[in-house]
């Protein structure tokens, strides 16, 4: 297994091109199942999860064509004149939970879906009960058999209905939205997630001919249409990648220009970073950010993760790495996932002073982190260890880097172009 070696203690300065968002790309790819015409996505990142979704779609008869081979910012054309298979098997779903996003589109277009239950993962149990309730609210008959969700529409297909989510679910909202586009009549989705990835999906569906009101709000109203058509759509910049590199500038005390991204995507994070003593300036082009911490140490601030527009859970681990180096203490509360502190023991092995009490972690900043051999447990935990290693003078070795491949395109290359001493090596 590959490892990442970081020789830390170097200030980062330079420019980084931000990729398209993984968590927007995945549902957008699933949306190709809603039409018999081609859907072309541009700015789709080249990541392991994107390749996994392509594999899932191919198993349903989708013709997936990625130009530029494995190159970054590639274009992906997906075309499925006829859906030939409606089962998403355990092996594919186990590999990537987001495979469950095919449930809504398959049901809506093919009238049937058999999708393996994803099971838990490193950050929590992550049930999909709300996805199923949403499909049932549109008339689907759902049973659970031998670890599979078996879903069928009534004769004539899905019927518009009122879906009320008891709490915000990103994937649940995405499945509901996609299914509702082809349901007969009106669907109202209350307490819908408002993440930029949902807005991106809604805008793409609109480009495909869907009729959706309330985009960007907590109430989405969808008037079902008989069919959707093909479209070309550019994936929104990755706000979590943006935030992760913003923390890289902050933790190493340098200046990074992040290109192809926007401040509005990371406002809650930017507010926190500014409070910590980091400068963030939006470029005149509205398409870049300059993040710097040139003077002084980071100040400790309290953070609680919340659904968008609150502070994102996907930035919690990275902020914790930063707070570990702050002047003063910080309380970090995780309110979305029940087990998202797996990075804490690893950060402590690098000299961080962190105590977890239930869903909160008290981080007491230390003068210096120290290099260590550490192990990644999930995607965002992995990048938090890379960030900590960039700040720790000396050589750190991070193992299980396949987690990083799921969500960070060309991470060693992007960081080393800005002065980081980082390399990927085959497992020793
Ligand atoms: C999405 O996961 C993201 N994944 C996650 O990104 C992100 O952390 C999460 O949203 C929250 O922002 C993708 O977009 C592919 P949820 P999702 O449904 O959709 C509970 C990353 O690192 N819940 O909003 O699975 C659930 O257990 C990742 O890129 C139910 O109880 O998240 C969680 O506690 C990891 N029943 C909370 O809701 C359900 O049916 C929010 O989950 C659905 C969710």
CSV table of C-alpha atoms and ligand atoms in Angstrom, one decimal:
chain,number,residue,atom,x,y,z
A,1,UNK,CA,0.0,0.0,0.0
A,2,UNK,CA,1.3,3.5,-0.9
A,3,UNK,CA,2.4,5.9,1.7
A,4,UNK,CA,2.8,9.7,1.7
A,5,UNK,CA,6.0,11.1,3.1
A,6,UNK,CA,6.0,14.7,4.2
A,7,UNK,CA,9.1,16.6,5.4
A,8,UNK,CA,7.3,19.4,7.2
A,9,UNK,CA,8.2,22.8,8.5
A,10,UNK,CA,8.2,24.7,5.1
A,11,UNK,CA,6.0,27.7,4.4
A,12,UNK,CA,3.8,27.2,1.4
A,13,UNK,CA,3.5,29.8,-1.3
A,14,UNK,CA,2.1,29.6,-4.8
A,15,UNK,CA,-1.1,28.8,-6.7
A,16,UNK,CA,-3.3,25.8,-6.6
A,17,UNK,CA,-6.0,25.0,-9.2
A,18,UNK,CA,-9.2,23.7,-7.4
A,19,UNK,CA,-10.9,20.7,-9.0
A,20,UNK,CA,-14.6,20.1,-9.5
A,21,UNK,CA,-16.4,18.8,-6.4
A,22,UNK,CA,-16.5,15.1,-5.8
A,23,UNK,CA,-19.7,15.3,-3.8
A,24,UNK,CA,-21.4,17.2,-6.6
A,25,UNK,CA,-19.9,15.0,-9.4
A,26,UNK,CA,-21.3,11.8,-7.9
A,27,UNK,CA,-25.0,12.7,-7.9
A,28,UNK,CA,-24.6,14.5,-11.2
A,29,UNK,CA,-23.3,11.3,-12.7
A,30,UNK,CA,-26.2,9.3,-11.2
A,31,UNK,CA,-28.6,11.9,-12.9
A,32,UNK,CA,-27.5,10.5,-16.3
A,33,UNK,CA,-29.9,7.6,-15.6
A,34,UNK,CA,-32.8,9.9,-15.9
A,35,UNK,CA,-32.6,10.5,-19.6
A,36,UNK,CA,-32.1,8.4,-22.8
A,37,UNK,CA,-29.9,11.3,-24.2
A,38,UNK,CA,-26.3,11.9,-23.4
A,39,UNK,CA,-25.3,13.9,-20.3
A,40,UNK,CA,-21.9,15.5,-20.4
A,41,UNK,CA,-20.2,16.8,-17.3
A,42,UNK,CA,-17.1,19.0,-17.5
A,43,UNK,CA,-14.8,19.9,-14.6
A,44,UNK,CA,-15.3,16.4,-13.2
A,45,UNK,CA,-12.4,15.5,-10.9
A,46,UNK,CA,-10.3,12.4,-11.6
A,47,UNK,CA,-10.8,10.5,-8.3
A,48,UNK,CA,-11.3,6.9,-7.2
A,49,UNK,CA,-14.9,7.6,-6.1
A,50,UNK,CA,-15.7,9.1,-9.5
A,51,UNK,CA,-14.3,5.9,-11.2
A,52,UNK,CA,-16.3,3.8,-8.8
A,53,UNK,CA,-19.5,5.6,-9.8
A,54,UNK,CA,-18.6,5.2,-13.5
A,55,UNK,CA,-18.3,1.4,-12.8
A,56,UNK,CA,-21.7,1.3,-11.1
A,57,UNK,CA,-23.3,3.2,-14.1
A,58,UNK,CA,-21.6,0.9,-16.6
A,59,UNK,CA,-23.2,-2.1,-14.9
A,60,UNK,CA,-26.6,-0.6,-15.7
A,61,UNK,CA,-25.7,-0.3,-19.4
A,62,UNK,CA,-24.5,3.3,-19.3
A,63,UNK,CA,-21.9,4.1,-21.9
A,64,UNK,CA,-19.3,6.2,-20.0
A,65,UNK,CA,-16.7,8.1,-22.0
A,66,UNK,CA,-14.1,10.2,-20.3
A,67,UNK,CA,-12.0,12.3,-22.5
A,68,UNK,CA,-8.4,13.1,-21.7
A,69,UNK,CA,-8.1,9.6,-20.2
A,70,UNK,CA,-7.1,10.0,-16.6
A,71,UNK,CA,-6.2,13.7,-17.0
A,72,UNK,CA,-7.5,16.3,-14.5
A,73,UNK,CA,-10.6,18.4,-15.1
A,74,UNK,CA,-11.8,15.8,-17.6
A,75,UNK,CA,-15.0,15.7,-19.4
A,76,UNK,CA,-17.3,12.7,-19.0
A,77,UNK,CA,-20.1,11.8,-21.4
A,78,UNK,CA,-22.6,9.3,-20.1
A,79,UNK,CA,-25.3,7.8,-22.3
A,80,UNK,CA,-27.9,5.2,-21.5
A,81,UNK,CA,-30.5,4.8,-24.3
A,82,UNK,CA,-31.9,1.8,-22.4
A,83,UNK,CA,-31.3,0.8,-18.8
A,84,UNK,CA,-30.3,-2.9,-19.0
A,85,UNK,CA,-29.8,-3.7,-15.4
A,86,UNK,CA,-31.3,-2.3,-12.2
A,87,UNK,CA,-29.3,-4.0,-9.4
A,88,UNK,CA,-26.5,-2.3,-7.7
A,89,UNK,CA,-24.6,-5.2,-6.0
A,90,UNK,CA,-23.0,-5.3,-2.6
A,91,UNK,CA,-19.5,-5.2,-3.9
A,92,UNK,CA,-20.0,-1.9,-5.7
A,93,UNK,CA,-22.0,-0.2,-3.0
A,94,UNK,CA,-19.7,-1.4,-0.2
A,95,UNK,CA,-16.8,0.2,-2.1
A,96,UNK,CA,-18.6,3.5,-2.2
A,97,UNK,CA,-21.7,4.4,-0.2
A,98,UNK,CA,-22.7,7.2,-2.7
A,99,UNK,CA,-23.7,4.3,-5.0
A,100,UNK,CA,-27.1,4.6,-3.2
A,101,UNK,CA,-27.7,7.7,-5.2
A,102,UNK,CA,-28.7,5.5,-8.2
A,103,UNK,CA,-31.9,4.5,-6.2
A,104,UNK,CA,-34.0,7.6,-7.1
A,105,UNK,CA,-33.0,7.8,-10.8
A,106,UNK,CA,-33.4,4.1,-11.4
A,107,UNK,CA,-36.8,4.0,-9.9
A,108,UNK,CA,-38.0,7.1,-11.7
A,109,UNK,CA,-36.9,5.9,-15.1
A,110,UNK,CA,-36.9,2.1,-15.0
A,111,UNK,CA,-39.6,1.6,-12.3
A,112,UNK,CA,-37.4,-0.8,-10.3
A,113,UNK,CA,-34.2,-0.7,-8.3
A,114,UNK,CA,-32.4,-3.3,-6.3
A,115,UNK,CA,-29.6,-1.6,-4.3
A,116,UNK,CA,-27.5,-3.2,-1.7
A,117,UNK,CA,-27.8,-1.5,1.8
A,118,UNK,CA,-24.5,0.3,2.2
A,119,UNK,CA,-23.8,-0.6,5.9
A,120,UNK,CA,-21.8,1.5,8.3
A,121,UNK,CA,-18.5,3.3,7.7
A,122,UNK,CA,-15.6,4.7,9.7
A,123,UNK,CA,-17.4,7.9,10.6
A,124,UNK,CA,-20.8,6.5,11.7
A,125,UNK,CA,-23.6,4.1,11.1
A,126,UNK,CA,-25.0,6.2,8.2
A,127,UNK,CA,-28.4,4.6,7.7
A,128,UNK,CA,-30.4,5.3,4.5
A,129,UNK,CA,-33.9,5.1,6.1
A,130,UNK,CA,-34.7,8.7,5.0
A,131,UNK,CA,-33.9,7.9,1.4
A,132,UNK,CA,-36.4,5.0,1.6
A,133,UNK,CA,-39.1,7.1,3.2
A,134,UNK,CA,-38.7,9.7,0.5
A,135,UNK,CA,-39.2,7.1,-2.2
A,136,UNK,CA,-42.2,5.7,-0.4
A,137,UNK,CA,-43.7,9.2,-0.2
A,138,UNK,CA,-43.6,9.1,-4.1
A,139,UNK,CA,-45.5,5.9,-4.1
A,140,UNK,CA,-42.7,3.4,-4.3
A,141,UNK,CA,-43.1,0.0,-2.7
A,142,UNK,CA,-40.0,-0.8,-0.7
A,143,UNK,CA,-38.9,-4.0,1.0
A,144,UNK,CA,-35.6,-5.0,2.5
A,145,UNK,CA,-34.5,-8.5,1.4
A,146,UNK,CA,-31.2,-10.2,2.1
A,147,UNK,CA,-29.3,-6.9,2.6
A,148,UNK,CA,-30.9,-5.3,-0.5
A,149,UNK,CA,-33.3,-2.5,-0.9
A,150,UNK,CA,-36.0,-3.7,-3.3
A,151,UNK,CA,-38.0,-0.8,-4.7
A,152,UNK,CA,-40.7,-0.7,-7.3
A,153,UNK,CA,-43.0,2.0,-8.6
A,154,UNK,CA,-46.8,1.5,-8.9
A,155,UNK,CA,-48.2,1.1,-12.4
A,156,UNK,CA,-47.7,4.4,-14.2
A,157,UNK,CA,-44.6,5.3,-12.3
A,158,UNK,CA,-43.8,7.5,-9.3
A,159,UNK,CA,-46.4,10.0,-8.1
A,160,UNK,CA,-45.6,13.5,-6.7
A,161,UNK,CA,-45.9,13.8,-2.9
A,162,UNK,CA,-44.8,15.7,0.2
A,163,UNK,CA,-41.5,14.6,1.5
A,164,UNK,CA,-40.6,16.0,5.0
A,165,UNK,CA,-37.1,15.3,6.2
A,166,UNK,CA,-37.0,15.2,10.0
A,167,UNK,CA,-33.4,16.5,9.7
A,168,UNK,CA,-31.2,17.5,6.9
A,169,UNK,CA,-29.8,14.7,4.7
A,170,UNK,CA,-27.7,15.6,1.6
A,171,UNK,CA,-28.0,12.2,-0.1
A,172,UNK,CA,-31.6,11.8,0.9
A,173,UNK,CA,-32.4,15.2,-0.7
A,174,UNK,CA,-30.5,14.3,-3.9
A,175,UNK,CA,-32.3,11.0,-4.3
A,176,UNK,CA,-35.7,12.6,-3.7
A,177,UNK,CA,-35.0,15.5,-6.1
A,178,UNK,CA,-33.9,13.2,-8.9
A,179,UNK,CA,-36.8,10.8,-8.4
A,180,UNK,CA,-39.3,13.7,-8.3
A,181,UNK,CA,-38.3,15.1,-11.7
A,182,UNK,CA,-40.0,12.3,-13.5
A,183,UNK,CA,-42.9,11.7,-11.0
A,184,UNK,CA,-46.4,12.6,-12.1
A,185,UNK,CA,-47.5,15.9,-10.6
A,186,UNK,CA,-46.0,18.1,-7.9
A,187,UNK,CA,-43.5,17.0,-5.2
A,188,UNK,CA,-42.6,19.3,-2.3
A,189,UNK,CA,-39.4,18.5,-0.4
A,190,UNK,CA,-39.4,20.2,3.1
A,191,UNK,CA,-36.3,20.6,5.2
A,192,UNK,CA,-34.2,19.9,2.0
A,193,UNK,CA,-30.5,20.1,2.3
A,194,UNK,CA,-29.1,23.4,0.9
A,195,UNK,CA,-25.5,22.4,0.3
A,196,UNK,CA,-23.9,23.9,-2.9
A,197,UNK,CA,-23.8,20.3,-4.3
A,198,UNK,CA,-27.7,20.2,-4.1
A,199,UNK,CA,-27.9,23.5,-5.9
A,200,UNK,CA,-25.5,22.1,-8.5
A,201,UNK,CA,-27.6,19.0,-9.0
A,202,UNK,CA,-30.9,21.1,-9.2
A,203,UNK,CA,-29.3,23.4,-11.8
A,204,UNK,CA,-28.1,20.4,-13.9
A,205,UNK,CA,-31.6,18.8,-13.7
A,206,UNK,CA,-33.1,22.1,-14.8
A,207,UNK,CA,-30.7,22.2,-17.8
A,208,UNK,CA,-32.0,18.7,-18.6
A,209,UNK,CA,-35.6,20.0,-18.7
A,210,UNK,CA,-36.7,19.5,-15.0
A,211,UNK,CA,-39.1,22.0,-13.4
A,212,UNK,CA,-37.7,22.9,-10.0
A,213,UNK,CA,-38.5,25.9,-7.8
A,214,UNK,CA,-36.8,27.0,-4.6
A,215,UNK,CA,-33.3,26.0,-5.6
A,216,UNK,CA,-30.9,26.9,-2.7
A,217,UNK,CA,-33.7,27.0,-0.1
A,218,UNK,CA,-35.0,24.4,2.3
A,219,UNK,CA,-38.2,23.9,0.3
A,220,UNK,CA,-37.9,22.4,-3.2
A,221,UNK,CA,-40.9,22.2,-5.4
A,222,UNK,CA,-40.7,19.9,-8.4
A,223,UNK,CA,-43.3,19.7,-11.1
A,224,UNK,CA,-42.7,16.3,-12.7
A,225,UNK,CA,-42.1,16.1,-16.5
A,226,UNK,CA,-42.6,13.1,-18.8
A,227,UNK,CA,-39.0,13.0,-19.8
A,228,UNK,CA,-35.7,14.8,-19.4
A,229,UNK,CA,-33.2,15.5,-22.2
A,230,UNK,CA,-29.4,15.6,-22.5
A,231,UNK,CA,-27.3,18.5,-21.4
A,232,UNK,CA,-23.7,19.7,-20.8
A,233,UNK,CA,-23.0,20.9,-17.3
A,234,UNK,CA,-19.9,22.1,-15.4
A,235,UNK,CA,-19.4,20.7,-11.9
A,236,UNK,CA,-19.2,23.3,-9.1
A,237,UNK,CA,-15.7,23.8,-7.6
A,238,UNK,CA,-14.9,21.6,-4.6
A,239,UNK,CA,-15.5,23.7,-1.5
A,240,UNK,CA,-13.8,21.1,0.8
A,241,UNK,CA,-10.7,20.9,-1.4
A,242,UNK,CA,-10.7,24.8,-1.3
A,243,UNK,CA,-11.0,24.7,2.5
A,244,UNK,CA,-8.3,22.1,2.9
A,245,UNK,CA,-5.8,24.1,1.0
A,246,UNK,CA,-6.9,27.3,2.8
A,247,UNK,CA,-5.9,25.5,6.0
A,248,UNK,CA,-2.6,24.4,4.3
A,249,UNK,CA,-1.8,28.1,3.9
A,250,UNK,CA,-2.8,28.9,7.5
A,251,UNK,CA,-1.0,26.0,9.1
A,252,UNK,CA,2.3,26.6,7.3
A,253,UNK,CA,2.1,30.4,7.5
A,254,UNK,CA,2.2,31.1,3.8
A,255,UNK,CA,0.2,32.6,1.0
A,256,UNK,CA,-1.8,30.4,-1.5
A,257,UNK,CA,-3.8,31.6,-4.4
A,258,UNK,CA,-6.6,29.1,-4.9
A,259,UNK,CA,-7.8,29.3,-8.5
A,260,UNK,CA,-11.2,28.2,-10.0
A,261,UNK,CA,-13.1,28.6,-6.7
A,262,UNK,CA,-15.4,31.1,-5.0
A,263,UNK,CA,-15.7,32.6,-1.5
A,264,UNK,CA,-19.5,32.1,-1.4
A,265,UNK,CA,-18.8,28.3,-1.3
A,266,UNK,CA,-16.8,28.5,1.9
A,267,UNK,CA,-18.3,31.4,3.8
A,268,UNK,CA,-18.8,29.8,7.2
A,269,UNK,CA,-15.2,28.4,7.0
A,270,UNK,CA,-13.8,31.7,5.8
A,271,UNK,CA,-15.5,33.5,8.8
A,272,UNK,CA,-13.8,31.0,11.2
A,273,UNK,CA,-10.4,31.3,9.5
A,274,UNK,CA,-10.6,35.1,9.6
A,275,UNK,CA,-11.4,34.9,13.3
A,276,UNK,CA,-8.3,32.7,13.8
A,277,UNK,CA,-6.1,35.4,12.1
A,278,UNK,CA,-6.1,34.2,8.5
A,279,UNK,CA,-6.5,36.7,5.6
A,280,UNK,CA,-8.8,35.7,2.8
A,281,UNK,CA,-9.2,37.9,-0.2
A,282,UNK,CA,-11.5,37.2,-3.2
A,283,UNK,CA,-9.9,37.8,-6.6
A,284,UNK,CA,-11.4,40.6,-8.8
A,285,UNK,CA,-12.3,37.9,-11.3
A,286,UNK,CA,-14.6,36.3,-8.7
A,287,UNK,CA,-12.9,33.0,-9.5
A,288,UNK,CA,-10.0,32.8,-7.1
A,289,UNK,CA,-9.1,33.3,-3.4
A,290,UNK,CA,-5.9,34.4,-1.8
A,291,UNK,CA,-5.4,32.9,1.6
A,292,UNK,CA,-2.5,33.9,3.9
A,293,UNK,CA,-1.2,33.9,7.4
A,294,UNK,CA,1.9,35.9,7.3
A,295,UNK,CA,2.1,37.3,10.8
A,296,UNK,CA,1.3,35.8,14.2
A,297,UNK,CA,0.0,32.6,15.4
A,298,UNK,CA,-3.4,31.1,14.8
A,299,UNK,CA,-5.9,32.0,17.6
A,300,UNK,CA,-8.1,29.2,19.0
A,301,UNK,CA,-11.8,29.4,18.2
A,302,UNK,CA,-14.8,27.2,18.9
A,303,UNK,CA,-16.5,25.4,16.0
A,304,UNK,CA,-19.7,23.3,15.7
A,305,UNK,CA,-20.4,21.4,12.5
A,306,UNK,CA,-23.9,22.0,11.0
A,307,UNK,CA,-25.7,21.5,7.7
A,308,UNK,CA,-24.9,24.2,5.1
A,309,UNK,CA,-24.7,27.1,5.4
A,310,UNK,CA,-23.2,26.1,8.8
A,311,UNK,CA,-19.6,24.9,9.3
A,312,UNK,CA,-19.2,21.7,7.2
A,313,UNK,CA,-18.4,18.4,8.9
A,314,UNK,CA,-16.1,17.6,6.0
A,315,UNK,CA,-13.8,20.4,7.2
A,316,UNK,CA,-13.8,19.4,10.9
A,317,UNK,CA,-10.7,17.3,10.9
A,318,UNK,CA,-8.7,19.8,8.9
A,319,UNK,CA,-9.7,22.6,11.3
A,320,UNK,CA,-8.8,20.4,14.2
A,321,UNK,CA,-5.2,20.1,12.8
A,322,UNK,CA,-5.1,23.9,12.6
A,323,UNK,CA,-6.4,24.4,16.1
A,324,UNK,CA,-3.8,21.9,17.4
A,325,UNK,CA,-1.2,24.6,16.5
A,326,UNK,CA,-3.2,27.6,17.8
A,327,UNK,CA,-2.6,30.0,20.6
A,328,UNK,CA,-5.2,29.0,23.2
A,329,UNK,CA,-7.9,26.4,23.3
A,330,UNK,CA,-10.7,25.5,21.0
A,331,UNK,CA,-13.9,23.4,21.4
A,332,UNK,CA,-14.9,21.5,18.3
A,333,UNK,CA,-18.3,19.9,18.3
A,334,UNK,CA,-19.4,17.4,15.7
A,335,UNK,CA,-23.1,17.4,15.3
A,336,UNK,CA,-23.6,15.4,12.0
A,337,UNK,CA,-21.7,12.1,12.4
A,338,UNK,CA,-21.4,10.2,15.7
A,339,UNK,CA,-17.9,8.8,15.2
A,340,UNK,CA,-16.0,11.5,13.3
A,341,UNK,CA,-13.0,11.9,15.7
A,342,UNK,CA,-10.9,9.0,14.4
A,343,UNK,CA,-8.1,11.5,13.5
A,344,UNK,CA,-7.8,12.6,17.2
A,345,UNK,CA,-5.5,9.7,18.4
A,346,UNK,CA,-3.3,10.2,15.2
A,347,UNK,CA,-3.1,13.9,15.7
A,348,UNK,CA,-2.1,13.3,19.4
A,349,UNK,CA,0.7,11.0,18.2
A,350,UNK,CA,2.0,14.1,16.4
A,351,UNK,CA,2.0,16.0,19.7
A,352,UNK,CA,-1.5,17.6,19.6
A,353,UNK,CA,-3.3,18.0,22.9
A,354,UNK,CA,-6.9,16.9,22.3
A,355,UNK,CA,-9.4,15.5,24.7
A,356,UNK,CA,-12.7,14.1,23.4
A,357,UNK,CA,-15.9,14.4,25.6
A,358,UNK,CA,-18.9,12.9,23.7
A,359,UNK,CA,-19.4,14.8,20.6
A,360,UNK,CA,-17.0,17.6,21.5
A,361,UNK,CA,-13.2,17.8,21.4
A,362,UNK,CA,-11.2,20.2,23.5
A,363,UNK,CA,-8.1,21.2,21.6
A,364,UNK,CA,-5.3,22.9,23.5
A,365,UNK,CA,-2.9,24.5,21.1
A,366,UNK,CA,0.7,23.5,21.3
A,367,UNK,CA,3.8,25.4,20.2
A,368,UNK,CA,4.9,22.8,17.7
A,369,UNK,CA,3.6,19.5,16.3
A,370,UNK,CA,6.1,16.8,15.9
A,371,UNK,CA,6.5,14.4,13.0
A,372,UNK,CA,5.3,10.8,13.3
A,373,UNK,CA,4.1,7.7,11.5
A,374,UNK,CA,0.4,7.9,11.3
A,375,UNK,CA,-2.5,6.1,9.7
A,376,UNK,CA,-5.4,7.5,7.8
A,377,UNK,CA,-8.9,6.3,8.7
A,378,UNK,CA,-11.1,8.2,6.3
A,379,UNK,CA,-10.9,10.8,3.6
A,380,UNK,CA,-11.0,14.0,5.6
A,381,UNK,CA,-9.0,12.4,8.5
A,382,UNK,CA,-6.3,11.6,6.0
A,383,UNK,CA,-6.0,15.2,4.8
A,384,UNK,CA,-5.9,16.5,8.3
A,385,UNK,CA,-2.8,14.3,8.9
A,386,UNK,CA,-1.2,15.7,5.8
A,387,UNK,CA,-1.9,19.2,7.0
A,388,UNK,CA,-0.5,18.5,10.5
A,389,UNK,CA,2.6,16.9,8.8
A,390,UNK,CA,3.2,20.0,6.7
A,391,UNK,CA,3.5,22.0,10.0
A,392,UNK,CA,5.6,19.5,11.9
A,393,UNK,CA,9.3,19.9,11.3
A,394,UNK,CA,10.8,16.6,10.2
A,395,UNK,CA,9.6,13.5,8.4
A,396,UNK,CA,6.1,12.1,8.8
A,397,UNK,CA,4.8,9.0,7.1
A,398,UNK,CA,1.1,8.7,6.4
A,399,UNK,CA,-0.2,5.2,5.5
A,400,UNK,CA,-3.5,4.1,4.0
A,401,UNK,CA,-3.4,6.9,1.5
A,402,UNK,CA,-6.0,5.2,-0.7
A,403,UNK,CA,-8.5,7.2,1.4
A,404,UNK,CA,-7.0,10.4,-0.1
A,405,UNK,CA,-7.3,9.1,-3.6
A,406,UNK,CA,-11.1,9.1,-3.1
A,407,UNK,CA,-11.3,12.8,-2.8
A,408,UNK,CA,-8.2,14.8,-3.5
A,409,UNK,CA,-7.0,15.1,-7.1
A,410,UNK,CA,-3.2,15.2,-7.5
A,411,UNK,CA,-2.7,16.2,-3.8
A,412,UNK,CA,1.1,15.7,-3.6
A,413,UNK,CA,1.6,17.4,-6.9
A,414,UNK,CA,-0.5,20.4,-6.0
A,415,UNK,CA,1.2,20.9,-2.6
A,416,UNK,CA,4.8,20.3,-3.9
A,417,UNK,CA,4.3,23.0,-6.6
A,418,UNK,CA,3.9,25.4,-3.6
A,419,UNK,CA,7.0,24.4,-1.8
A,420,UNK,CA,5.9,21.4,0.2
A,421,UNK,CA,8.3,18.5,0.5
A,422,UNK,CA,5.8,15.7,-0.1
A,423,UNK,CA,6.0,12.5,-2.0
A,424,UNK,CA,4.1,9.4,-2.6
A,425,UNK,CA,6.0,6.1,-2.3
A,426,UNK,CA,5.0,2.5,-2.7
A,427,UNK,CA,4.5,0.8,0.7
A,428,UNK,CA,7.7,0.0,2.5
B,1,LIG,C1,-22.8,13.6,2.2
B,1,LIG,O1,-23.0,12.3,2.8
B,1,LIG,C2,-21.4,13.7,1.8
B,1,LIG,N1,-21.2,12.6,0.8
B,1,LIG,C3,-20.5,13.5,3.0
B,1,LIG,O2,-19.2,13.7,2.5
B,1,LIG,C4,-20.8,14.6,4.0
B,1,LIG,O3,-20.0,14.4,5.1
B,1,LIG,C5,-22.3,14.6,4.4
B,1,LIG,O4,-23.1,14.7,3.2
B,1,LIG,C6,-22.7,15.7,5.3
B,1,LIG,O5,-22.4,17.0,4.7
B,1,LIG,C7,-21.5,12.8,-0.5
B,1,LIG,O6,-22.1,13.8,-0.8
B,1,LIG,C8,-21.2,11.7,-1.4
B,1,LIG,P1,-26.3,13.0,5.0
B,1,LIG,P2,-24.5,11.8,3.1
B,1,LIG,O7,-27.3,12.1,4.4
B,1,LIG,O8,-25.4,12.2,2.0
B,1,LIG,C9,-27.9,10.7,8.9
B,1,LIG,C10,-16.8,13.2,2.5
B,1,LIG,O9,-15.8,13.1,3.2
B,1,LIG,N2,-28.9,10.0,8.0
B,1,LIG,O10,-26.4,14.4,4.9
B,1,LIG,O11,-24.4,10.3,3.4
B,1,LIG,C11,-26.5,10.3,8.7
B,1,LIG,O12,-26.1,9.1,9.3
B,1,LIG,C12,-18.1,12.8,2.9
B,1,LIG,O13,-16.7,13.7,1.3
B,1,LIG,C13,-29.8,9.2,8.5
B,1,LIG,O14,-29.9,9.0,9.7
B,1,LIG,O15,-24.8,12.5,4.5
B,1,LIG,C14,-25.8,11.5,9.2
B,1,LIG,O16,-25.6,11.4,10.6
B,1,LIG,C15,-18.2,11.8,4.0
B,1,LIG,N3,-30.7,8.5,7.6
B,1,LIG,C16,-26.7,12.7,8.9
B,1,LIG,O17,-28.0,12.1,8.6
B,1,LIG,C17,-30.6,8.8,6.3
B,1,LIG,O18,-31.4,8.1,5.6
B,1,LIG,C18,-26.3,13.5,7.6
B,1,LIG,O19,-26.1,12.6,6.6
B,1,LIG,C19,-29.6,9.6,5.8
B,1,LIG,C20,-28.8,10.2,6.7
